[in-house]
């Protein structure tokens, strides 16, 4: 789809209801899939993989855990889980069929599998999962509260979930700086890799619609989780949040 820099200003309107956001995401990530791995490495200045390793390292030791990686994309976190929990079973789920196909093609682990599913309506039974992960996942949920409720539903009592994502400051001036930084930096990479600035610049808009850090933590608590730990990276731009179903 041919898009220009002016279209950057319209993205917010395309994701302002759960249905619109789900449709936008499926279209958007289908277009982004083929060069997604290059884009994440470039946009994070090569840091993405080490953040994902920290995410998996933050999980508790469990002998044979059932793990679900939400919005798995091309499978990075699922593979790290497969390696750390050799006796576990890992399922990576993603809305976008092209992402799931790429992840399955990269898969060298006997204990990792992938499926096409919406993170707000998964197929897992109640209280059946030991660990849930998500990198750049919940921010993409069509409805954040529903996404958290789904994590709560599928986790066993006492089960942990770890999420790595951009984090929004509570201060309006910081939010504005962060928004335009992401819009320009990610828009640039969308243009370089796809000839389409709206690809990846979407990160700024999805974060704009995401709650600031304290409100996000409050929502997590209200959903029935305890906060286990929160670590910030990159001047507070990213957060690694570990939570536990009470
Ligand atoms: C920024 S990518 C992150 C991919 C991967 N977790 C990573 O860190 O490399 C966001 C992913 O969310 C997926 N996604 C968007 N909406 C979703 C939904 N409702 N349910 C499941 N996955 C979704 C997209 O298809 C995309 O693969």
Tab-separated table of C-alpha atoms and ligand atoms in Angstrom:
chain	number	residue	atom	x	y	z
A	1	UNK	CA	0.000	0.000	0.000
A	2	UNK	CA	1.488	3.374	-1.009
A	3	UNK	CA	1.587	5.690	2.006
A	4	UNK	CA	3.350	8.984	2.636
A	5	UNK	CA	4.563	10.946	5.638
A	6	UNK	CA	1.213	12.792	5.946
A	7	UNK	CA	-0.496	9.435	6.525
A	8	UNK	CA	1.510	9.217	9.739
A	9	UNK	CA	-0.949	11.632	11.275
A	10	UNK	CA	-3.925	9.385	10.490
A	11	UNK	CA	-2.791	6.142	12.148
A	12	UNK	CA	-4.399	6.975	15.514
A	13	UNK	CA	-7.855	7.040	13.887
A	14	UNK	CA	-7.279	3.589	12.391
A	15	UNK	CA	-6.795	1.942	15.791
A	16	UNK	CA	-9.275	3.756	18.016
A	17	UNK	CA	-11.686	0.818	18.493
A	18	UNK	CA	-10.828	-2.844	19.218
A	19	UNK	CA	-12.184	-4.068	15.867
A	20	UNK	CA	-10.368	-1.389	13.875
A	21	UNK	CA	-7.142	-2.071	15.764
A	22	UNK	CA	-7.335	-5.832	15.165
A	23	UNK	CA	-7.938	-5.288	11.433
A	24	UNK	CA	-5.208	-2.640	11.206
A	25	UNK	CA	-2.714	-4.888	13.015
A	26	UNK	CA	-3.362	-7.868	10.798
A	27	UNK	CA	-2.871	-5.764	7.649
A	28	UNK	CA	0.058	-3.884	9.071
A	29	UNK	CA	2.010	-6.883	10.371
A	30	UNK	CA	1.325	-8.860	7.204
A	31	UNK	CA	3.064	-6.070	5.309
A	32	UNK	CA	5.866	-5.803	7.893
A	33	UNK	CA	6.492	-9.549	8.364
A	34	UNK	CA	9.111	-10.214	5.680
A	35	UNK	CA	11.532	-7.622	7.072
A	36	UNK	CA	10.356	-7.586	10.668
A	37	UNK	CA	13.546	-9.090	12.108
A	38	UNK	CA	15.806	-6.585	10.343
A	39	UNK	CA	13.541	-3.756	11.488
A	40	UNK	CA	13.568	-4.700	15.183
A	41	UNK	CA	17.340	-5.101	15.208
A	42	UNK	CA	17.773	-1.739	13.456
A	43	UNK	CA	15.206	0.243	15.446
A	44	UNK	CA	16.609	-1.006	18.776
A	45	UNK	CA	20.202	-0.337	17.637
A	46	UNK	CA	20.970	-4.020	18.090
A	47	UNK	CA	19.617	-4.212	21.676
A	48	UNK	CA	16.394	-6.131	21.001
A	49	UNK	CA	17.855	-9.631	21.413
A	50	UNK	CA	19.479	-8.876	24.754
A	51	UNK	CA	16.222	-7.376	26.093
A	52	UNK	CA	14.407	-10.542	25.038
A	53	UNK	CA	17.036	-12.647	26.828
A	54	UNK	CA	16.451	-10.565	29.980
A	55	UNK	CA	12.725	-11.203	29.620
A	56	UNK	CA	13.180	-14.968	29.611
A	57	UNK	CA	15.835	-14.828	32.352
A	58	UNK	CA	13.352	-12.967	34.591
A	59	UNK	CA	11.051	-16.018	34.740
A	60	UNK	CA	11.195	-18.411	37.707
A	61	UNK	CA	12.763	-21.853	37.393
A	62	UNK	CA	10.108	-24.504	36.707
A	63	UNK	CA	10.900	-28.060	35.670
A	64	UNK	CA	8.419	-28.792	32.884
A	65	UNK	CA	6.465	-25.585	32.349
A	66	UNK	CA	3.695	-25.035	29.861
A	67	UNK	CA	4.503	-21.647	28.353
A	68	UNK	CA	2.610	-19.332	26.044
A	69	UNK	CA	4.291	-16.492	24.194
A	70	UNK	CA	1.701	-13.897	23.165
A	71	UNK	CA	2.070	-12.055	19.846
A	72	UNK	CA	5.112	-14.199	19.110
A	73	UNK	CA	5.953	-12.605	15.760
A	74	UNK	CA	8.768	-14.549	14.090
A	75	UNK	CA	9.417	-16.570	17.242
A	76	UNK	CA	12.427	-14.984	19.036
A	77	UNK	CA	11.039	-15.296	22.569
A	78	UNK	CA	9.490	-18.725	21.978
A	79	UNK	CA	12.917	-20.019	20.893
A	80	UNK	CA	14.583	-18.541	23.979
A	81	UNK	CA	11.907	-20.241	26.110
A	82	UNK	CA	12.475	-23.508	24.224
A	83	UNK	CA	16.161	-23.311	25.006
A	84	UNK	CA	15.820	-22.350	28.679
A	85	UNK	CA	13.006	-24.831	29.442
A	86	UNK	CA	14.196	-27.880	27.501
A	87	UNK	CA	11.599	-30.079	29.254
A	88	UNK	CA	8.810	-27.534	28.890
A	89	UNK	CA	6.266	-27.077	26.125
A	90	UNK	CA	6.053	-23.695	24.459
A	91	UNK	CA	3.311	-22.327	22.234
A	92	UNK	CA	3.801	-19.047	20.411
A	93	UNK	CA	0.582	-17.435	19.219
A	94	UNK	CA	0.082	-14.552	16.831
A	95	UNK	CA	-2.796	-12.932	14.976
A	96	UNK	CA	-0.907	-12.611	11.687
A	97	UNK	CA	-0.640	-15.769	9.583
A	98	UNK	CA	2.554	-14.587	7.830
A	99	UNK	CA	4.300	-14.115	11.183
A	100	UNK	CA	3.293	-17.603	12.309
A	101	UNK	CA	4.545	-19.074	9.008
A	102	UNK	CA	7.913	-17.329	9.400
A	103	UNK	CA	8.203	-18.483	13.036
A	104	UNK	CA	7.389	-22.082	12.087
A	105	UNK	CA	9.972	-21.963	9.297
A	106	UNK	CA	12.674	-20.781	11.741
A	107	UNK	CA	11.751	-23.372	14.382
A	108	UNK	CA	14.511	-25.886	15.274
A	109	UNK	CA	13.040	-26.821	18.690
A	110	UNK	CA	11.075	-30.037	19.267
A	111	UNK	CA	9.291	-28.406	22.264
A	112	UNK	CA	8.112	-25.233	20.486
A	113	UNK	CA	5.057	-24.866	18.270
A	114	UNK	CA	3.149	-21.953	16.806
A	115	UNK	CA	-0.506	-21.176	16.193
A	116	UNK	CA	-2.575	-18.387	14.752
A	117	UNK	CA	-4.660	-16.923	17.601
A	118	UNK	CA	-5.823	-13.598	18.966
A	119	UNK	CA	-4.207	-12.899	22.350
A	120	UNK	CA	-7.549	-11.731	23.783
A	121	UNK	CA	-9.366	-14.982	22.853
A	122	UNK	CA	-6.938	-17.886	23.081
A	123	UNK	CA	-7.738	-21.584	22.966
A	124	UNK	CA	-5.989	-22.490	26.247
A	125	UNK	CA	-8.007	-23.929	29.118
A	126	UNK	CA	-8.578	-21.999	32.346
A	127	UNK	CA	-5.638	-22.134	34.794
A	128	UNK	CA	-3.631	-24.447	32.514
A	129	UNK	CA	-0.438	-22.445	31.820
A	130	UNK	CA	2.625	-21.978	34.046
A	131	UNK	CA	4.276	-19.029	32.297
A	132	UNK	CA	3.127	-16.368	29.859
A	133	UNK	CA	5.448	-14.012	27.992
A	134	UNK	CA	4.985	-11.178	25.559
A	135	UNK	CA	7.459	-8.858	23.912
A	136	UNK	CA	5.822	-5.836	22.302
A	137	UNK	CA	2.595	-7.795	22.777
A	138	UNK	CA	-0.031	-6.281	25.106
A	139	UNK	CA	0.349	-2.822	23.519
A	140	UNK	CA	-1.002	-4.449	20.377
A	141	UNK	CA	-4.002	-6.062	22.063
A	142	UNK	CA	-7.258	-4.829	20.532
A	143	UNK	CA	-8.383	-4.240	24.123
A	144	UNK	CA	-5.707	-4.117	26.846
A	145	UNK	CA	-8.046	-5.000	29.740
A	146	UNK	CA	-9.308	-8.027	27.803
A	147	UNK	CA	-5.734	-9.064	27.006
A	148	UNK	CA	-4.786	-8.977	30.688
A	149	UNK	CA	-7.957	-10.841	31.668
A	150	UNK	CA	-7.075	-13.549	29.162
A	151	UNK	CA	-3.583	-13.911	30.656
A	152	UNK	CA	-5.203	-14.158	34.090
A	153	UNK	CA	-7.693	-16.764	32.867
A	154	UNK	CA	-5.116	-19.128	31.342
A	155	UNK	CA	-2.407	-18.841	34.049
A	156	UNK	CA	-2.354	-21.279	36.952
A	157	UNK	CA	-2.684	-19.589	40.362
A	158	UNK	CA	0.794	-18.349	41.293
A	159	UNK	CA	1.855	-18.440	37.625
A	160	UNK	CA	4.073	-15.647	36.282
A	161	UNK	CA	3.808	-13.494	33.201
A	162	UNK	CA	6.626	-11.287	31.879
A	163	UNK	CA	6.144	-8.472	29.433
A	164	UNK	CA	8.687	-6.367	27.601
A	165	UNK	CA	7.389	-3.251	25.891
A	166	UNK	CA	7.647	0.464	25.423
A	167	UNK	CA	6.630	2.280	28.548
A	168	UNK	CA	4.745	5.555	28.721
A	169	UNK	CA	5.745	8.286	31.114
A	170	UNK	CA	3.044	9.940	33.229
A	171	UNK	CA	4.386	13.413	32.309
A	172	UNK	CA	2.715	15.004	29.261
A	173	UNK	CA	5.906	16.727	28.050
A	174	UNK	CA	7.812	13.413	28.162
A	175	UNK	CA	4.930	11.699	26.356
A	176	UNK	CA	5.132	14.270	23.559
A	177	UNK	CA	8.914	13.817	23.189
A	178	UNK	CA	8.590	10.044	23.198
A	179	UNK	CA	5.740	10.152	20.657
A	180	UNK	CA	7.635	12.236	18.112
A	181	UNK	CA	10.915	10.387	18.649
A	182	UNK	CA	9.207	7.074	17.937
A	183	UNK	CA	7.169	8.472	15.082
A	184	UNK	CA	10.206	9.847	13.264
A	185	UNK	CA	12.714	7.082	14.080
A	186	UNK	CA	10.350	4.219	13.333
A	187	UNK	CA	8.789	6.047	10.360
A	188	UNK	CA	12.286	6.360	8.926
A	189	UNK	CA	12.836	2.594	9.150
A	190	UNK	CA	9.416	1.929	7.621
A	191	UNK	CA	10.433	4.105	4.679
A	192	UNK	CA	13.886	2.512	4.317
A	193	UNK	CA	12.666	-1.079	4.540
A	194	UNK	CA	9.187	-0.936	3.004
A	195	UNK	CA	8.843	2.435	1.281
A	196	UNK	CA	6.013	3.028	3.756
A	197	UNK	CA	6.563	5.361	6.745
A	198	UNK	CA	3.385	4.230	8.519
A	199	UNK	CA	4.940	0.797	9.076
A	200	UNK	CA	6.630	0.847	12.493
A	201	UNK	CA	5.577	4.479	13.111
A	202	UNK	CA	2.438	2.761	14.392
A	203	UNK	CA	4.439	2.061	17.561
A	204	UNK	CA	4.064	5.725	18.545
A	205	UNK	CA	0.281	5.658	18.086
A	206	UNK	CA	-0.235	2.362	19.866
A	207	UNK	CA	1.766	3.755	22.786
A	208	UNK	CA	-0.278	6.965	22.723
A	209	UNK	CA	-3.393	4.855	23.312
A	210	UNK	CA	-1.658	2.793	26.014
A	211	UNK	CA	-1.947	3.895	29.673
A	212	UNK	CA	0.983	5.633	31.405
A	213	UNK	CA	3.153	3.295	33.509
A	214	UNK	CA	1.406	3.873	36.874
A	215	UNK	CA	-2.087	3.447	35.396
A	216	UNK	CA	-0.924	0.320	33.585
A	217	UNK	CA	0.371	-1.137	36.867
A	218	UNK	CA	-2.914	-0.267	38.538
A	219	UNK	CA	-4.869	-2.060	35.799
A	220	UNK	CA	-2.588	-5.083	36.186
A	221	UNK	CA	-3.287	-5.160	39.950
A	222	UNK	CA	-7.043	-4.705	39.450
A	223	UNK	CA	-7.030	-7.678	37.038
A	224	UNK	CA	-5.773	-9.901	39.852
A	225	UNK	CA	-1.986	-9.855	39.621
A	226	UNK	CA	0.802	-8.915	42.011
A	227	UNK	CA	3.681	-6.912	40.611
A	228	UNK	CA	6.853	-8.983	41.027
A	229	UNK	CA	9.379	-6.642	39.417
A	230	UNK	CA	9.681	-3.744	37.029
A	231	UNK	CA	12.915	-2.818	35.251
A	232	UNK	CA	13.340	0.104	32.922
A	233	UNK	CA	15.704	0.254	29.953
A	234	UNK	CA	16.803	3.046	27.651
A	235	UNK	CA	16.041	6.053	29.869
A	236	UNK	CA	12.698	4.556	30.824
A	237	UNK	CA	11.581	4.067	27.216
A	238	UNK	CA	11.101	0.333	27.772
A	239	UNK	CA	9.884	-1.719	30.685
A	240	UNK	CA	10.324	-5.352	31.630
A	241	UNK	CA	7.397	-6.120	33.915
A	242	UNK	CA	6.966	-9.416	35.768
A	243	UNK	CA	3.587	-10.120	37.344
A	244	UNK	CA	2.087	-13.052	39.262
A	245	UNK	CA	-1.481	-14.321	39.345
A	246	UNK	CA	-2.582	-14.007	42.947
B	1	LIG	C1	5.810	-5.739	17.412
B	1	LIG	S1	5.406	-7.382	16.963
B	1	LIG	C2	6.226	-8.327	18.237
B	1	LIG	C3	6.650	-9.682	17.764
B	1	LIG	C4	7.517	-10.472	18.741
B	1	LIG	N1	6.865	-10.673	20.015
B	1	LIG	C5	8.836	-9.805	18.943
B	1	LIG	O1	9.067	-9.266	20.014
B	1	LIG	O2	9.638	-9.812	18.025
B	1	LIG	C6	3.738	-7.434	17.439
B	1	LIG	C7	3.071	-8.732	17.047
B	1	LIG	O3	1.753	-8.698	17.589
B	1	LIG	C8	0.937	-9.438	16.726
B	1	LIG	N2	-0.452	-9.111	17.059
B	1	LIG	C9	-1.120	-7.958	16.842
B	1	LIG	N3	-2.358	-8.032	17.330
B	1	LIG	C10	-2.479	-9.264	17.892
B	1	LIG	C11	-3.528	-9.948	18.548
B	1	LIG	N4	-4.726	-9.389	18.745
B	1	LIG	N5	-3.303	-11.226	18.977
B	1	LIG	C12	-2.116	-11.821	18.782
B	1	LIG	N6	-1.074	-11.214	18.149
B	1	LIG	C13	-1.256	-9.957	17.708
B	1	LIG	C14	1.398	-8.992	15.355
B	1	LIG	O4	0.985	-9.854	14.335
B	1	LIG	C15	2.910	-8.960	15.559
B	1	LIG	O5	3.508	-10.170	15.191
